[in-house]
Short mmCIF file of C-alpha atoms in Angstrom, two decimals:
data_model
loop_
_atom_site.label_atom_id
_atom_site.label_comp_id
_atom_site.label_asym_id
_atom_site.label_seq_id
_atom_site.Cartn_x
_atom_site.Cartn_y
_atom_site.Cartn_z
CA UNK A 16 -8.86 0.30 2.04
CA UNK A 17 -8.10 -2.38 -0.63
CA UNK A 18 -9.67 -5.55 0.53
CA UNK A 19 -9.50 -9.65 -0.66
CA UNK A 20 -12.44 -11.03 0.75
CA UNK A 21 -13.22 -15.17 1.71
CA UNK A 22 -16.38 -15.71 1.58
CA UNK A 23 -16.18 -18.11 4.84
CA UNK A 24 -14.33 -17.76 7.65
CA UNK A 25 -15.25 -21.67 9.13
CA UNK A 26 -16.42 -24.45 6.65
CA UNK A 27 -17.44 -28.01 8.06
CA UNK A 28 -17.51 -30.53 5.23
CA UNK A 29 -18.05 -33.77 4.75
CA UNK A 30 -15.96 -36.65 3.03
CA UNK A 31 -16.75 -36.99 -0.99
CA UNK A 32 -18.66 -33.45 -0.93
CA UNK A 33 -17.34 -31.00 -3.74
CA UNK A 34 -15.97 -27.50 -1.94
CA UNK A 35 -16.02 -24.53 -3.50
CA UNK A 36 -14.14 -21.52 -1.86
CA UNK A 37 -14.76 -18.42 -3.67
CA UNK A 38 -12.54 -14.97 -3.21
CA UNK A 39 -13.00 -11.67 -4.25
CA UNK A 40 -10.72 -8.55 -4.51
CA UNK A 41 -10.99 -5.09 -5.26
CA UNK A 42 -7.93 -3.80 -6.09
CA UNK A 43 -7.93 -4.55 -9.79
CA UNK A 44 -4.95 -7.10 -9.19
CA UNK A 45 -4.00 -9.03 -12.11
CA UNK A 46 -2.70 -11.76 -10.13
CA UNK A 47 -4.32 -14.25 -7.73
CA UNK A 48 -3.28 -17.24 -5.31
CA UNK A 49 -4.44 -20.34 -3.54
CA UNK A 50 -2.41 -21.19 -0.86
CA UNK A 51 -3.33 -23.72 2.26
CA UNK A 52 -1.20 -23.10 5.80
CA UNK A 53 -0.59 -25.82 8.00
CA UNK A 54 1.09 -25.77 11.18
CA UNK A 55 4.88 -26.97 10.94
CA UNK A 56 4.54 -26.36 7.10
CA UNK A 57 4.13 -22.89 6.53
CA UNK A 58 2.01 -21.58 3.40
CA UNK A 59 1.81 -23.73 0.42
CA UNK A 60 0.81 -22.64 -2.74
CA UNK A 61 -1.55 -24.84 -5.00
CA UNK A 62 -2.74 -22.69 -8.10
CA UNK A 63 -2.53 -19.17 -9.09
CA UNK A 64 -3.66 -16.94 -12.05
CA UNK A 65 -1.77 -13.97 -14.06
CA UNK A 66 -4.88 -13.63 -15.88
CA UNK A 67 -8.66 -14.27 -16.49
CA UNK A 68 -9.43 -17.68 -17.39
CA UNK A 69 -5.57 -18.26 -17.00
CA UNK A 70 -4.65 -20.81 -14.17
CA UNK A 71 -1.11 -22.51 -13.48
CA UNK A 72 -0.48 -25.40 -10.54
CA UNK A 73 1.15 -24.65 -7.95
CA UNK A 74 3.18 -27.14 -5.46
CA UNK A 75 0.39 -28.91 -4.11
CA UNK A 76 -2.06 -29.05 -6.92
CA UNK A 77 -3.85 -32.49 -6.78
CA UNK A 78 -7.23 -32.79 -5.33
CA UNK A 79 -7.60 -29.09 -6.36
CA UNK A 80 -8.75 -27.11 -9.28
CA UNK A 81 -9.80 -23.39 -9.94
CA UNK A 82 -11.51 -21.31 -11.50
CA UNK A 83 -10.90 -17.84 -12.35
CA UNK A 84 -13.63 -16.15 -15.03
CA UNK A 85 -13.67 -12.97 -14.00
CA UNK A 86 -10.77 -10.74 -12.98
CA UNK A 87 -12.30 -9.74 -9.56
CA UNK A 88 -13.05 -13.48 -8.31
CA UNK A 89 -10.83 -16.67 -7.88
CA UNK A 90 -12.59 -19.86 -6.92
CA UNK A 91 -11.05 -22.84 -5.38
CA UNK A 92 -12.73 -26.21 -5.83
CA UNK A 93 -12.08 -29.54 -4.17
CA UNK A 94 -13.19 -31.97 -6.36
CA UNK A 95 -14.07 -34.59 -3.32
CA UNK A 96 -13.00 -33.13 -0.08
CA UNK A 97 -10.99 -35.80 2.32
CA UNK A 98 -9.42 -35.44 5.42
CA UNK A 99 -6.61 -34.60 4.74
CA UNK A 100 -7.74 -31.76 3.21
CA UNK A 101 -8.28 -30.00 6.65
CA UNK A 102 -6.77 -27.00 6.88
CA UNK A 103 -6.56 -22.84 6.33
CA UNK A 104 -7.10 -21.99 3.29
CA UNK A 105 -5.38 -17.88 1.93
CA UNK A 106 -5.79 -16.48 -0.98
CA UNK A 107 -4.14 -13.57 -1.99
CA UNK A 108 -3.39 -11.04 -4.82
CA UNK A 109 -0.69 -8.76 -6.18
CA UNK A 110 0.02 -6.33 -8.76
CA UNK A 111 2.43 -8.22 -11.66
CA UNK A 112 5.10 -5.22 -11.40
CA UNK A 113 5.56 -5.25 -7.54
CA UNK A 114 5.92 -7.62 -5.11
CA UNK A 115 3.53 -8.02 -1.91
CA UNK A 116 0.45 -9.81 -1.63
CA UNK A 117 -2.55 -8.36 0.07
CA UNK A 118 -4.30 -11.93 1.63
CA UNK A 119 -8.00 -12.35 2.89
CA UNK A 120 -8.34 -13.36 6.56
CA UNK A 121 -8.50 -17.05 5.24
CA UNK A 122 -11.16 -19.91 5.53
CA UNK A 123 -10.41 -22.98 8.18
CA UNK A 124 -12.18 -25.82 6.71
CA UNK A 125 -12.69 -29.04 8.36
CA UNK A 126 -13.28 -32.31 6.45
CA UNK A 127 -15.26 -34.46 8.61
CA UNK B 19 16.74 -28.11 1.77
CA UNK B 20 14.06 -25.38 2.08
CA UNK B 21 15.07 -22.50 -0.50
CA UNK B 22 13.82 -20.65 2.68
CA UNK B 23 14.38 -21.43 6.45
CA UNK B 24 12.81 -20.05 9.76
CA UNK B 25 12.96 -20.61 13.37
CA UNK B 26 9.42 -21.33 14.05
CA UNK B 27 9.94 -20.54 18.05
CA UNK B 28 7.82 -19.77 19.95
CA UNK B 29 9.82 -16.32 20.95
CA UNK B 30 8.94 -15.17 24.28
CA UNK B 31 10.19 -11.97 25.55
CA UNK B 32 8.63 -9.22 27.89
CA UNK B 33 7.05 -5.88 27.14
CA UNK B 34 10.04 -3.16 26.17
CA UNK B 35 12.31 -5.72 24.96
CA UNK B 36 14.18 -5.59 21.17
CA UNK B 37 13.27 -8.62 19.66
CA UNK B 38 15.17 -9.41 16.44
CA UNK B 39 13.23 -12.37 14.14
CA UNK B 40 15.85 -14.24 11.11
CA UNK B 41 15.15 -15.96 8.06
CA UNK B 42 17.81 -17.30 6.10
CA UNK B 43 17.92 -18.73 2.48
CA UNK B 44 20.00 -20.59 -0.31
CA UNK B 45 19.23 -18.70 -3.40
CA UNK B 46 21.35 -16.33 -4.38
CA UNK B 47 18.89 -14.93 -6.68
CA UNK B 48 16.18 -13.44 -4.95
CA UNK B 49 16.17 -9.76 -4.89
CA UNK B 50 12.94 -8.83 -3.22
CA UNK B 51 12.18 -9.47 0.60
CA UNK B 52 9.34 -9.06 2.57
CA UNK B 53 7.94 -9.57 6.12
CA UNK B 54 4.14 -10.28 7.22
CA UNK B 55 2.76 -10.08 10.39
CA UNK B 56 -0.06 -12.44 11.10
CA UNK B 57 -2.62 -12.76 13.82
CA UNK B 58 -4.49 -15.68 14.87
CA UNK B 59 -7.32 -16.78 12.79
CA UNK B 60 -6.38 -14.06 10.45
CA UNK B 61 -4.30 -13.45 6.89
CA UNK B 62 -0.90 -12.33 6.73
CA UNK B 63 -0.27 -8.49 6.36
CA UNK B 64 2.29 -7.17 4.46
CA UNK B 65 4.60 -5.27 7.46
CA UNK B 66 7.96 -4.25 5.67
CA UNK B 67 9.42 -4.79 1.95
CA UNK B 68 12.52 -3.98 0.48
CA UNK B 69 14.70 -4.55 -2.20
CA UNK B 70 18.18 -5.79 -2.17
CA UNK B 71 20.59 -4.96 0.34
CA UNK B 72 20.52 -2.76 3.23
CA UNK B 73 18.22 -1.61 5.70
CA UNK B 74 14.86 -0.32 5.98
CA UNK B 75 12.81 1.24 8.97
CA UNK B 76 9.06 2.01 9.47
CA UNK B 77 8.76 3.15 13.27
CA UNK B 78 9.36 0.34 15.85
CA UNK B 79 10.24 -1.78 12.71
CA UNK B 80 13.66 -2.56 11.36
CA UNK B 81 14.16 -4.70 8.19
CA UNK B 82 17.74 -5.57 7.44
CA UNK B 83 18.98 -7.53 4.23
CA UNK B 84 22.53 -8.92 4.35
CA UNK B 85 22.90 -10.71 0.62
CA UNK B 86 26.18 -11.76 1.72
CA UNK B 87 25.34 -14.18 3.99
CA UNK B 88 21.92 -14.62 2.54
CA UNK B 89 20.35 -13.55 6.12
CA UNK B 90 17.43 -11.67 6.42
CA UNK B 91 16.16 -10.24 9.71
CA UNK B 92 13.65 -8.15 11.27
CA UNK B 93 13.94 -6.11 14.44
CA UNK B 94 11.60 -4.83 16.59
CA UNK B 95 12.07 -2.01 19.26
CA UNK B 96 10.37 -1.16 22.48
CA UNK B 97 8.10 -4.64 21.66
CA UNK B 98 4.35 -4.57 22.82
CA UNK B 99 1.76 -6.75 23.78
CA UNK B 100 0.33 -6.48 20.40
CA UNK B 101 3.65 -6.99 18.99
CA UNK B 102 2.70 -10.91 19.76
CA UNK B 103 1.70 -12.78 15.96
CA UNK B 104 3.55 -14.67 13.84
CA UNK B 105 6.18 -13.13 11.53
CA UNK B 106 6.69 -14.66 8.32
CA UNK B 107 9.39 -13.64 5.69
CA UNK B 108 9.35 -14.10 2.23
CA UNK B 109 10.89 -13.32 -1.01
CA UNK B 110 11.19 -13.39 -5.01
CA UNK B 111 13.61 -13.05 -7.79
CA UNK B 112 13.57 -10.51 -10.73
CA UNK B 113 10.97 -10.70 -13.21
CA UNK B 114 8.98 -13.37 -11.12
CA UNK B 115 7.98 -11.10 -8.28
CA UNK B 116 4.43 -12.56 -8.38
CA UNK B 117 5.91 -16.09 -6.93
CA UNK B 118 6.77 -15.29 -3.39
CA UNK B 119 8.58 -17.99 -1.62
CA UNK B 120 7.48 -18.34 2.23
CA UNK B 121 9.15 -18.86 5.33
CA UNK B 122 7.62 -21.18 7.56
CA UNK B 123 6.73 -18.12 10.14
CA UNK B 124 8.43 -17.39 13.85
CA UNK B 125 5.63 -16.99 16.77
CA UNK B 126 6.08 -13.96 18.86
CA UNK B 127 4.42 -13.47 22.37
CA UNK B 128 5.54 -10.67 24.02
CA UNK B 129 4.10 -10.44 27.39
CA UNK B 130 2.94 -7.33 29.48
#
């Protein structure tokens, strides 16, 4: 059973702390996504990667970054976590000649 | 204008009943249309996909794709208790089927 793993389901944070939210597939996906989901907002994307050590914003890409140096593992960073930075957290990944995204069960992170 | 819209509901319906879910959108060029099913506190899942017009069905599942109109919909039959999640819809264009656009997701609760 292919599988994108979070490696937290809950997160409590504090204000000015650096995050890091790491994810890890195993389905030999090239491609892999960042996206936050908010109620009344849907899913927004903020970075994704074709490619190791390839990254490319997304909508919502400031406060964000990511790292991506191995094909298997996609790391989102907040730089200094702030409230408004509360939220679920997906990531996903795909195969580049299909559609369909395979997501992780998400992180909730609270920014206290 | 959202390239994609949803009814966010909530849709409330009882055990047995068809429910039928709609997304519609404003670009004429996607080509590739999907539907995931998500449970609380968990990741979307990818529930039906299909490409271009027409219609598709997987069991109690019916995905329908009118181009036309640029109306998507999803029906379910005989609806269950564990029907109840939210639906989201999404799709892509040719050649950039990694970038799925998002609906904003329709909650389901489909009681016994």
């Amino acid at each position: 059973d292919v599988k994108v793993t979070q490696s937290s389901r809950y997160l409590v944070k504090r204000t000015g702390e650096k995050v890091f939210l790491e994810c890890v597939q195993d389905m030999d996906h090239e491609n892999m996504f960042w996206y936050r989901q908010d109620p009344g907002l849907g899913l927004r994307l903020i970075y994704f990667s074709y490619d190791v050590k390839m990254k490319e914003k997304g909508d919502i890409p400031e406060g964000y970054s990511v790292s991506r140096e191995k094909k298997e593992r996609f790391s989102l960073i907040l730089e200094s976590a702030s409230t408004n930075q509360t939220s679920m957290y997906l990531c996903a990944s795909s195969l580049s000649d299909r559609g369909g995204y395979t997501f992780g069960s998400g992180t909730r992170l609270t920014v206290v | 204008q959202k390239e994609v819209e949803q009814d966010p509901g909530p849709l409330s319906v009882p055990e047995g009943a068809i429910v039928s879910l709609n997304c519609t959108y404003s670009n004429s060029a996607f080509q590739y249309f999907m539907w995931y099913r998500q449970y609380s506190r968990k990741g979307p899942e990818l529930l039906m996909y299909t490409y271009s017009s027409g219609n598709k069905e997987d069991g109690r599942f019916t995905a329908q794709v009118d181009k036309s109109s640029k109306y998507i919909s999803l029906f379910i039959r005989d609806s269950q208790p564990s029907d109840s999640a939210t639906y989201l819809c999404a799709m892509s264009r040719p050649y950039n089927t990694d970038k799925l656009i998002f609906g904003t997701g329709t909650r389901l609760q489909v009681f016994p």
